[in-house]
mmCIF file of C-alpha atoms in Angstrom:
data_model
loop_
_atom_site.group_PDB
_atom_site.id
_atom_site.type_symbol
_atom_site.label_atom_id
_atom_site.label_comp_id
_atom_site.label_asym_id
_atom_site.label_seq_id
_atom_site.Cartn_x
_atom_site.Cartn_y
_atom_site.Cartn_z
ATOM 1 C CA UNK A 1 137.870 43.880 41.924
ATOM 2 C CA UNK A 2 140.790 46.384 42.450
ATOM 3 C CA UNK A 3 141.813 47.372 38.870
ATOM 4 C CA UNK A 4 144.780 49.679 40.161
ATOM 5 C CA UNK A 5 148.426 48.799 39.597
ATOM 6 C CA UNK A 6 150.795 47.670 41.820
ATOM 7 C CA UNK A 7 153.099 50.296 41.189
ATOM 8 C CA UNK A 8 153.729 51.024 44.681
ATOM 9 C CA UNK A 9 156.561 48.293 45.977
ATOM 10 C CA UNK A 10 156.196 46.106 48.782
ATOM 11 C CA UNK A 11 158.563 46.515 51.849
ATOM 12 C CA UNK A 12 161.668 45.562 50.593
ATOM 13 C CA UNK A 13 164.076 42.870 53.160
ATOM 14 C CA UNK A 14 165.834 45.575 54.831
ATOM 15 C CA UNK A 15 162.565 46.301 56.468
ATOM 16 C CA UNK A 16 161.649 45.031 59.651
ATOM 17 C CA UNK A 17 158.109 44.836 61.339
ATOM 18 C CA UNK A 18 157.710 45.826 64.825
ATOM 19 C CA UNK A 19 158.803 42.898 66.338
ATOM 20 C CA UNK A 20 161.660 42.432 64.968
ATOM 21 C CA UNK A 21 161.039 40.247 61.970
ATOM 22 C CA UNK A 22 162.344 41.026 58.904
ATOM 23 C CA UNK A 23 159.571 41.564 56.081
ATOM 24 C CA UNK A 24 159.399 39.076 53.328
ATOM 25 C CA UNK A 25 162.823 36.836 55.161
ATOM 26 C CA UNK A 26 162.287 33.198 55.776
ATOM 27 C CA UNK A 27 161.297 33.673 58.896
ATOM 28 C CA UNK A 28 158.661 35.864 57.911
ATOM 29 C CA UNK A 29 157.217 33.505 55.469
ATOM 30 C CA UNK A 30 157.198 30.629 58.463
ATOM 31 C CA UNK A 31 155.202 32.771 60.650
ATOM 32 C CA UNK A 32 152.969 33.395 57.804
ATOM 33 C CA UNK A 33 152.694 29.379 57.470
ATOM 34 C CA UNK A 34 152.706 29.014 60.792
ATOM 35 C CA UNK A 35 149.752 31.582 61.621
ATOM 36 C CA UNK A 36 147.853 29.516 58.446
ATOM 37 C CA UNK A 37 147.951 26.543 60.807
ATOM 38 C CA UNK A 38 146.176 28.337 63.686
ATOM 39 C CA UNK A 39 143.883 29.866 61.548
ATOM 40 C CA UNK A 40 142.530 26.822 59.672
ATOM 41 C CA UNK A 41 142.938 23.909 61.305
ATOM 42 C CA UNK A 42 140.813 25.056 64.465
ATOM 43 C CA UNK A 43 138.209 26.786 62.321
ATOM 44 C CA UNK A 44 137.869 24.015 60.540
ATOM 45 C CA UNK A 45 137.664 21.332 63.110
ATOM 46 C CA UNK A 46 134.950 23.644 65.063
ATOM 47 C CA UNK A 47 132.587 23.249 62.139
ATOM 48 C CA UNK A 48 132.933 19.795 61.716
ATOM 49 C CA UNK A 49 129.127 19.490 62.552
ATOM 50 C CA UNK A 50 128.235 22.123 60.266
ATOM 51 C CA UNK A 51 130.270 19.731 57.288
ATOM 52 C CA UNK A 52 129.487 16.531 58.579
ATOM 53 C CA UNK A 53 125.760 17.167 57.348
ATOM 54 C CA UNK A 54 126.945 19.197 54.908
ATOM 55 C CA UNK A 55 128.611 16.036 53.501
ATOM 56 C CA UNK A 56 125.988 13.799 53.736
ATOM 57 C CA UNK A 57 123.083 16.037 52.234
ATOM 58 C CA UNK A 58 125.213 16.514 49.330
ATOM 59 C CA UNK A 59 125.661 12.946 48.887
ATOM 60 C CA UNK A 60 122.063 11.823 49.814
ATOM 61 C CA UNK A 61 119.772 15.087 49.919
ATOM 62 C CA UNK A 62 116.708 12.942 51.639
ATOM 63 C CA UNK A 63 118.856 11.522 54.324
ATOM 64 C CA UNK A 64 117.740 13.953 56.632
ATOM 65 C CA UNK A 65 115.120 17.017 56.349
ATOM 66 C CA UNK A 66 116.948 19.606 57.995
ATOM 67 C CA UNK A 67 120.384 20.377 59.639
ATOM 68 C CA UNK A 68 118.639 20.698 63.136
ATOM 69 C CA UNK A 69 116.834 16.918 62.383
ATOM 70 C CA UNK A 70 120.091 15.783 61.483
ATOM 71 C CA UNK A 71 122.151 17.020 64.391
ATOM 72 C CA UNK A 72 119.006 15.781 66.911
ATOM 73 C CA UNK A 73 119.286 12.392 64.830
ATOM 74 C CA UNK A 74 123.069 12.204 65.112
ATOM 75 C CA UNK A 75 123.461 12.933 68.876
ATOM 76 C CA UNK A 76 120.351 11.027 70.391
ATOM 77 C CA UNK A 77 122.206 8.137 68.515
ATOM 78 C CA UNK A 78 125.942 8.580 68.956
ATOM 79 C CA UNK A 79 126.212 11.768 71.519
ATOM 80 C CA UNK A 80 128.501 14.927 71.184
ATOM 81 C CA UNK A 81 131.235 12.246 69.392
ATOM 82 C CA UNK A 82 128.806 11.648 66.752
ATOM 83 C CA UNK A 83 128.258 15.456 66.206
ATOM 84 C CA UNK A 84 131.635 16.037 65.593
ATOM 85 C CA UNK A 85 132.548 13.196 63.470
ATOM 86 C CA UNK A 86 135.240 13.379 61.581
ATOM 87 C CA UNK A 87 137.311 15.986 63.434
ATOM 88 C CA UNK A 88 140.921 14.193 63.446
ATOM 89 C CA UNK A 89 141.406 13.991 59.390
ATOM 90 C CA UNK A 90 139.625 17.713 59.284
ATOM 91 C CA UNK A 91 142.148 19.444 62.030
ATOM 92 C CA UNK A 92 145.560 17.722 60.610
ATOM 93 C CA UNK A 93 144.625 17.542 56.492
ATOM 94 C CA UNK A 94 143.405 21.540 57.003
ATOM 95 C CA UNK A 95 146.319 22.640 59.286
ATOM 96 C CA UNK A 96 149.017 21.503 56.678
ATOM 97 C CA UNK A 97 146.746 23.013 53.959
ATOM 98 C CA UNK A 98 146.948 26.279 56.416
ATOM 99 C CA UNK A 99 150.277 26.701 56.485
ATOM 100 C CA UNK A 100 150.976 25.876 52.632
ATOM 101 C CA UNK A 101 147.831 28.195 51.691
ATOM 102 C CA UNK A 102 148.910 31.412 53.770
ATOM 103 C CA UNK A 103 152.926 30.694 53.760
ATOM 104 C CA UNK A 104 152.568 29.968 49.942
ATOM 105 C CA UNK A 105 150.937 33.047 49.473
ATOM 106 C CA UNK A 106 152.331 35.456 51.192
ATOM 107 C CA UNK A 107 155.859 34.138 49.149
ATOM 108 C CA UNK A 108 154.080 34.007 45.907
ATOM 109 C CA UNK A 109 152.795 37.601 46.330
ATOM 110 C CA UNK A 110 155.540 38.767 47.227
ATOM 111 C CA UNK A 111 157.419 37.423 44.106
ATOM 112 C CA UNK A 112 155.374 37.904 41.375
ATOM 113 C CA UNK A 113 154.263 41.390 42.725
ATOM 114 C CA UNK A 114 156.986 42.533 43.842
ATOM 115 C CA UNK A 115 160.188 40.805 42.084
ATOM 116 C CA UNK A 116 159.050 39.403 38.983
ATOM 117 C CA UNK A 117 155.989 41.862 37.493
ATOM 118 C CA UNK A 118 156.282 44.788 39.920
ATOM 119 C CA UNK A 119 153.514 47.201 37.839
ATOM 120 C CA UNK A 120 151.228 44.433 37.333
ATOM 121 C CA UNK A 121 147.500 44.458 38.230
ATOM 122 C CA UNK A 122 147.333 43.990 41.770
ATOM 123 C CA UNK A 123 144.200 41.643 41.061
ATOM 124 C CA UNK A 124 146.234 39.723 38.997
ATOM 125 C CA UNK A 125 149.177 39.434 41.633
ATOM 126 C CA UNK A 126 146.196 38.350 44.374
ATOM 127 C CA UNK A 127 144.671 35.696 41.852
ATOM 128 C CA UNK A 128 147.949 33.846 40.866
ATOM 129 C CA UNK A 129 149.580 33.976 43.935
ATOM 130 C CA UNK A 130 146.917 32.106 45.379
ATOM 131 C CA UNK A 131 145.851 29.778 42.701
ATOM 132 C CA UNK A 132 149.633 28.876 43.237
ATOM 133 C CA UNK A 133 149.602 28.241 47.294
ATOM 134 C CA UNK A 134 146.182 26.287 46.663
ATOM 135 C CA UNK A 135 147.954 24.425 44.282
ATOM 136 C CA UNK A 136 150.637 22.938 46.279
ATOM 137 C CA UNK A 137 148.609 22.999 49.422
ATOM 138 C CA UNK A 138 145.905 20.757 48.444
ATOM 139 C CA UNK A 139 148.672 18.146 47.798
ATOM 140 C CA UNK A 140 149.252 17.786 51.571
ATOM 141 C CA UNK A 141 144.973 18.032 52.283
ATOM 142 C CA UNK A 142 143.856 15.649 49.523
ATOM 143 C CA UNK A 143 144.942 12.381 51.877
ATOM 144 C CA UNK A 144 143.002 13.709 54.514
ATOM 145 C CA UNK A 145 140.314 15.198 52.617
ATOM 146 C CA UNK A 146 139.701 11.633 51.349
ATOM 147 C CA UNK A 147 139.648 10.179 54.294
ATOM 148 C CA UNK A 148 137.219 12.764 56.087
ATOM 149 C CA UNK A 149 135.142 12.228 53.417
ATOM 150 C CA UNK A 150 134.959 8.509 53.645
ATOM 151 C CA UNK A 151 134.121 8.746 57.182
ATOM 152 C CA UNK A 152 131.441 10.979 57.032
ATOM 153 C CA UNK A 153 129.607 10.131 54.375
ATOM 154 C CA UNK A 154 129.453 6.179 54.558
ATOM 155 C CA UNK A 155 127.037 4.639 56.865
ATOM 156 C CA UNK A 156 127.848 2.312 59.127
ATOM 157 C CA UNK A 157 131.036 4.662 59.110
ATOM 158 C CA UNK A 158 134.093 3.705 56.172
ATOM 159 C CA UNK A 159 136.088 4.134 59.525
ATOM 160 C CA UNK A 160 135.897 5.729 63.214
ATOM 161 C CA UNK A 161 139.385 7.524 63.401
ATOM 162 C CA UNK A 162 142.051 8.910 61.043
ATOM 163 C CA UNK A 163 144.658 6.155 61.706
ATOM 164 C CA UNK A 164 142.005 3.017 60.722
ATOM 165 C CA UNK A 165 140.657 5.690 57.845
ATOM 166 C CA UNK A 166 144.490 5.486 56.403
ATOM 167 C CA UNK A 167 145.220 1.835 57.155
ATOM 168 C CA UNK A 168 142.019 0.333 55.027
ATOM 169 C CA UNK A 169 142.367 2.925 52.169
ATOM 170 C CA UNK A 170 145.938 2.465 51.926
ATOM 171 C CA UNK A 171 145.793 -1.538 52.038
ATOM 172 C CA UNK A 172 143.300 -1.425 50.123
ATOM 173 C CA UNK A 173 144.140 0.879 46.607
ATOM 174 C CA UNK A 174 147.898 1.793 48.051
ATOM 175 C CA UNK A 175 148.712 5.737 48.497
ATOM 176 C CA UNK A 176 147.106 6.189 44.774
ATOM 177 C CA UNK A 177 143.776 5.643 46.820
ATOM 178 C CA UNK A 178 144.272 8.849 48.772
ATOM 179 C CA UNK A 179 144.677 11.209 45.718
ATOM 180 C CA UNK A 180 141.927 9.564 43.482
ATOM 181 C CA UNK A 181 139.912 13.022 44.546
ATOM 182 C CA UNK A 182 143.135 15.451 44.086
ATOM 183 C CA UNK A 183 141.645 16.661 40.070
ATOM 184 C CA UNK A 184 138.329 17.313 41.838
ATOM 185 C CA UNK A 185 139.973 18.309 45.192
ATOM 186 C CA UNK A 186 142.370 21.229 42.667
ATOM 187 C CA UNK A 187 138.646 22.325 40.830
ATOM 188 C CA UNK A 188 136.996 23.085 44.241
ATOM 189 C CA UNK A 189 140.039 24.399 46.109
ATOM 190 C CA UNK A 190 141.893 26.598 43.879
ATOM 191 C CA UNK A 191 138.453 28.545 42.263
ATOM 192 C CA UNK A 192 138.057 29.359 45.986
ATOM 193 C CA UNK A 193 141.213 30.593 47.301
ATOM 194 C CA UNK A 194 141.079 32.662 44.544
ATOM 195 C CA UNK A 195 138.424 34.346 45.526
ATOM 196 C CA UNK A 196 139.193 34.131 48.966
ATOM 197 C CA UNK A 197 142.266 36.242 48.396
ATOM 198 C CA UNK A 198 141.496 38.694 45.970
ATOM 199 C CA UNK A 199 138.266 39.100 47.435
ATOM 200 C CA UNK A 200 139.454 39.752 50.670
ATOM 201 C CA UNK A 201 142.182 42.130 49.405
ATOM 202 C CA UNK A 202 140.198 44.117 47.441
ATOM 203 C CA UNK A 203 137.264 44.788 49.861
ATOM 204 C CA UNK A 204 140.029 45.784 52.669
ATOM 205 C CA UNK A 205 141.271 48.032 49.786
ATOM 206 C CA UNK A 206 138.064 48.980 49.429
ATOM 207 C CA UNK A 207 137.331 49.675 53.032
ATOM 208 C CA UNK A 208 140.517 51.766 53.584
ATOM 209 C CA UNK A 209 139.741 53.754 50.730
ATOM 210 C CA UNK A 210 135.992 54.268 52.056
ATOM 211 C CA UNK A 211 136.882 55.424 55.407
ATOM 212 C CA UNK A 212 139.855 57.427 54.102
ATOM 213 C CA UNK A 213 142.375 57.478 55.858
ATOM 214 C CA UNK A 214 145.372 55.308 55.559
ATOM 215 C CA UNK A 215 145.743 51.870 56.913
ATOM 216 C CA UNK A 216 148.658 52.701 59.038
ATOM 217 C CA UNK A 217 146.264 55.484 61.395
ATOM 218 C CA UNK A 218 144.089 52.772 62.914
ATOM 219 C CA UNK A 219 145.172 50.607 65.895
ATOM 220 C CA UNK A 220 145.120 46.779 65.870
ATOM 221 C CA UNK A 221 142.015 46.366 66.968
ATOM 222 C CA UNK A 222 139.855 48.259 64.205
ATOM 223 C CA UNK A 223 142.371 46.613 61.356
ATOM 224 C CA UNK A 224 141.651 43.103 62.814
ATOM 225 C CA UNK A 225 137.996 44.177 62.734
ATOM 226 C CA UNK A 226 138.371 45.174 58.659
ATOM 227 C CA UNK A 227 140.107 42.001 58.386
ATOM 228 C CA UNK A 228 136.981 39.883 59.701
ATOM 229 C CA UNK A 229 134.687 41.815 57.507
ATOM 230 C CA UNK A 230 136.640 41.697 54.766
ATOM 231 C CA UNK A 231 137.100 37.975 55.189
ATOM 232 C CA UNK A 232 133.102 37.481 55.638
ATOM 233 C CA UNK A 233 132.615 38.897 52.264
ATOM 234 C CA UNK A 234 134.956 36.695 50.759
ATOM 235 C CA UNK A 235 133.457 33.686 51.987
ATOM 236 C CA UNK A 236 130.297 33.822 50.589
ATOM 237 C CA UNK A 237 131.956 34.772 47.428
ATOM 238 C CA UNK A 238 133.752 31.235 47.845
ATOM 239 C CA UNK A 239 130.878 29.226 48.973
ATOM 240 C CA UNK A 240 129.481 29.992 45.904
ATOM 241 C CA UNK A 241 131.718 29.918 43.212
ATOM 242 C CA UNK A 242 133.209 26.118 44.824
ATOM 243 C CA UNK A 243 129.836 24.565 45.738
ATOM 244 C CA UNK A 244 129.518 22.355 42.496
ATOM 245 C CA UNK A 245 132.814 20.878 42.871
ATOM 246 C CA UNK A 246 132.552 20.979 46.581
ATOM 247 C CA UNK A 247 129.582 18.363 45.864
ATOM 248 C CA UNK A 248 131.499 16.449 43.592
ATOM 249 C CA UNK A 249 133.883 16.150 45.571
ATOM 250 C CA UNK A 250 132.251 14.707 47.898
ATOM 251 C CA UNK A 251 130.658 12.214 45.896
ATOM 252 C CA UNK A 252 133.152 11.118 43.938
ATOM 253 C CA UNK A 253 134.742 9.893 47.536
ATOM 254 C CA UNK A 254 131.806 8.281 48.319
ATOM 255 C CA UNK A 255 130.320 6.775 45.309
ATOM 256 C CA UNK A 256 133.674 6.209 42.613
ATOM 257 C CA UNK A 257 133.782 2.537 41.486
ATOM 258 C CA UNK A 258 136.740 0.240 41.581
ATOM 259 C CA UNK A 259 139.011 0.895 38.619
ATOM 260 C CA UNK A 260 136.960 4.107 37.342
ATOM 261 C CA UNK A 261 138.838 6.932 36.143
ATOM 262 C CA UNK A 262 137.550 10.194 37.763
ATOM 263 C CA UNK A 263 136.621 11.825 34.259
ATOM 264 C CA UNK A 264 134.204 8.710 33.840
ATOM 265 C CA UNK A 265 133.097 8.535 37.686
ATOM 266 C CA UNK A 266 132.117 12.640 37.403
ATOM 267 C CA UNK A 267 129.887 11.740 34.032
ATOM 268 C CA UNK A 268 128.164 9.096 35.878
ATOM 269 C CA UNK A 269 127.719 10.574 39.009
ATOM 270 C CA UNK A 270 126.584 14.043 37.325
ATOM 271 C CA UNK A 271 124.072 12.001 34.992
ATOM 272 C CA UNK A 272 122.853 10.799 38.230
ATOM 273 C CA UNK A 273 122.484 14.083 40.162
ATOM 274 C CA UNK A 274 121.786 16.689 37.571
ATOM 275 C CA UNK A 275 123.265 20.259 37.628
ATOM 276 C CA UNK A 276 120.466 20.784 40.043
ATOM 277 C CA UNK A 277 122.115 17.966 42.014
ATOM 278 C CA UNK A 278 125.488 20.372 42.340
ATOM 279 C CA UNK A 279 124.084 22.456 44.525
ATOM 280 C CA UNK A 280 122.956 20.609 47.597
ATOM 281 C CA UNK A 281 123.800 21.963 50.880
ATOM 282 C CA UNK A 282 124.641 25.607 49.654
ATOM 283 C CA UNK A 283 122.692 27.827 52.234
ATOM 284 C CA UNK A 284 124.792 25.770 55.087
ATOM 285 C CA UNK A 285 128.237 25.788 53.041
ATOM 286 C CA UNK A 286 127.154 29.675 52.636
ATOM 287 C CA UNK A 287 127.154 30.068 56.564
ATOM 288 C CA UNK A 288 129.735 27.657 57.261
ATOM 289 C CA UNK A 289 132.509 28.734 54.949
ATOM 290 C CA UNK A 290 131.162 32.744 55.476
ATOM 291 C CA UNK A 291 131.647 32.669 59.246
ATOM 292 C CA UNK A 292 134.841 30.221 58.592
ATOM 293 C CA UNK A 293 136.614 32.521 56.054
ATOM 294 C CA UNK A 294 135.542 35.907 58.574
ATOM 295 C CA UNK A 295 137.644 34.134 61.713
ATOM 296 C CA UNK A 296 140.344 32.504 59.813
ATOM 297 C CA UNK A 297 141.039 36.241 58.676
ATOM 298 C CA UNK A 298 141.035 37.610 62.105
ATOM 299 C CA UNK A 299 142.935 34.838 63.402
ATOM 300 C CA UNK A 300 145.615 34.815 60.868
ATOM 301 C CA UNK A 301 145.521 38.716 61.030
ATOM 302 C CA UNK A 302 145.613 38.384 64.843
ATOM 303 C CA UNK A 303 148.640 36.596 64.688
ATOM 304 C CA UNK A 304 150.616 38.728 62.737
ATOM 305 C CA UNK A 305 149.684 41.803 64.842
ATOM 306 C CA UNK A 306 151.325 40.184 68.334
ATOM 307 C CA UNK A 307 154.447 39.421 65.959
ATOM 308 C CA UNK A 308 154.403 42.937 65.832
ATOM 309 C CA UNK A 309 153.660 42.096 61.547
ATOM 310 C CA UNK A 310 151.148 44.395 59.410
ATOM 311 C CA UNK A 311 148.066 43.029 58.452
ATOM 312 C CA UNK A 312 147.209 41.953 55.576
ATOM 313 C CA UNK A 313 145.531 44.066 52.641
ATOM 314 C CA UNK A 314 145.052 48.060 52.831
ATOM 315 C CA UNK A 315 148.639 48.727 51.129
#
């Protein structure tokens, strides 16, 4: 990762991108949340297949032999609706966790780089601003994250739509039943945005410093097309270093006991599995969260260029 400092200052207020919006304002930060939202929750919801098996291999790795079985298994019982189920709790929990995630971010960086510690390591900056926005925005995710969960890894189905999903949990363990996989939920999220982040900022860095010539020189299209690149490498940099606690995640949600506290629920469910266990379902979450992270990037990127914003990375 970048080791260089961040002695070189952010855009201060006074500065205005070219559509008007003042850098690092309020309203800058909402159209950073606001461009997280159309950069995850779609992306999210359009892989819902690629999860759904994801999901249930890591809970039961014989339930199906391959993702192709599974998705001919799935459909010639339950049609496209089957394939895709699941998508209601994935597109709202992972459009609020959007808009905390980028929003959150793009604040936090701006603070602690640029405010607080303005010659610390840039790597640094990238890695606690976004252990920060993971932080807060898995607290709006973890309901629906539970949920989704639920759903697709209990069958006959724990429920067939977000609002029964939140009625039975809710009636049945109260709201306390929605955050039993935060802990878990924190260990697989914020490891990943982390990487995610300063990945992605130091391979644009990288990339910019490869071909160069500054940022600023190329037009939209070629920085959006960094960005995607950029954002590919990242993902499989987060598939990886998440997996484990992406499994137990997901097992914990389907498999925790009445009354058992999650540190005693992961020591059974780990004696169960093995570290071997931990890392069901990687090649697909490689692929899945790889070509996720890539468009969420150019998306989110995308966005900011028809605000008339700069991209992100390359400064």
């Amino acid at each position: 990762m970048a080791t260089e400092k961040a002695a070189t200052k952010m855009p201060g207020r006074s500065e205005k991108g070219k559509g008007g919006i003042e850098l690092y304002s309020p309203t800058y930060f909402g159209a950073c949340a606001l461009g997280g939202i159309i950069s995850c929750g779609p992306t999210h919801t359009s892989v819902t297949p690629l999860d759904l098996v994801k999901c249930r291999r890591q809970v039961d790795s014989k339930i199906y032999s391959s993702n192709v079985s599974a998705w001919r298994t799935i459909y010639k019982a339950e049609g496209l609706r089957g394939v895709f189920f699941g998508w209601s709790p994935t597109a709202v929990g992972y459009s609020f966790q959007g808009a905390g995630k980028y929003g959150f971010y793009e604040v936090f960086k701006y603070t602690y780089g640029d405010k607080m510690f303005p010659n610390a390591n840039k790597t640094v900056v990238y890695l606690a601003a976004s252990a920060s926005a993971e932080f807060l925005a898995d607290l709006a995710l973890c309901p629906f994250e539970a949920i989704k969960v639920r759903m697709q890894t209990t069958i006959p189905p724990f429920a067939s739509t977000l609002r029964e999903g939140w009625g039975k949990v809710t009636a049945k363990e109260g709201t306390g039943g929605l955050y039993k996989g935060l802990y878990p939920l924190w260990g697989r999220q914020i490891p990943y945005t982390m990487v995610k982040f300063a990945t992605f900022e130091t391979t644009v860095n990288y990339i910019y410093a490869t071909l160069g010539k500054p940022k600023e020189t190329y037009n939209a299209l070629q920085q959006t097309g960094v960005s995607f690149l950029g954002g590919y490498i990242a993902g499989i940099g987060c598939a990886v270093i998440s997996h484990p606690a992406d499994v137990m995640v997901s097992k914990l949600n389907a498999d925790r006991q009445a009354g058992e506290g999650a540190g005693k629920a992961m020591s059974r469910i780990y004696g169960n599995i093995g570290f071997k266990g931990l890392w069901n379902g990687l090649p697909v979450r490689i692929a899945m969260i790889g070509t996720l992270t890539a468009f969420q990037w150019l998306i989110y990127d995308s966005f900011k260029v028809v605000l008339g914003l700069p991209t992100t990375g390359g400064h």
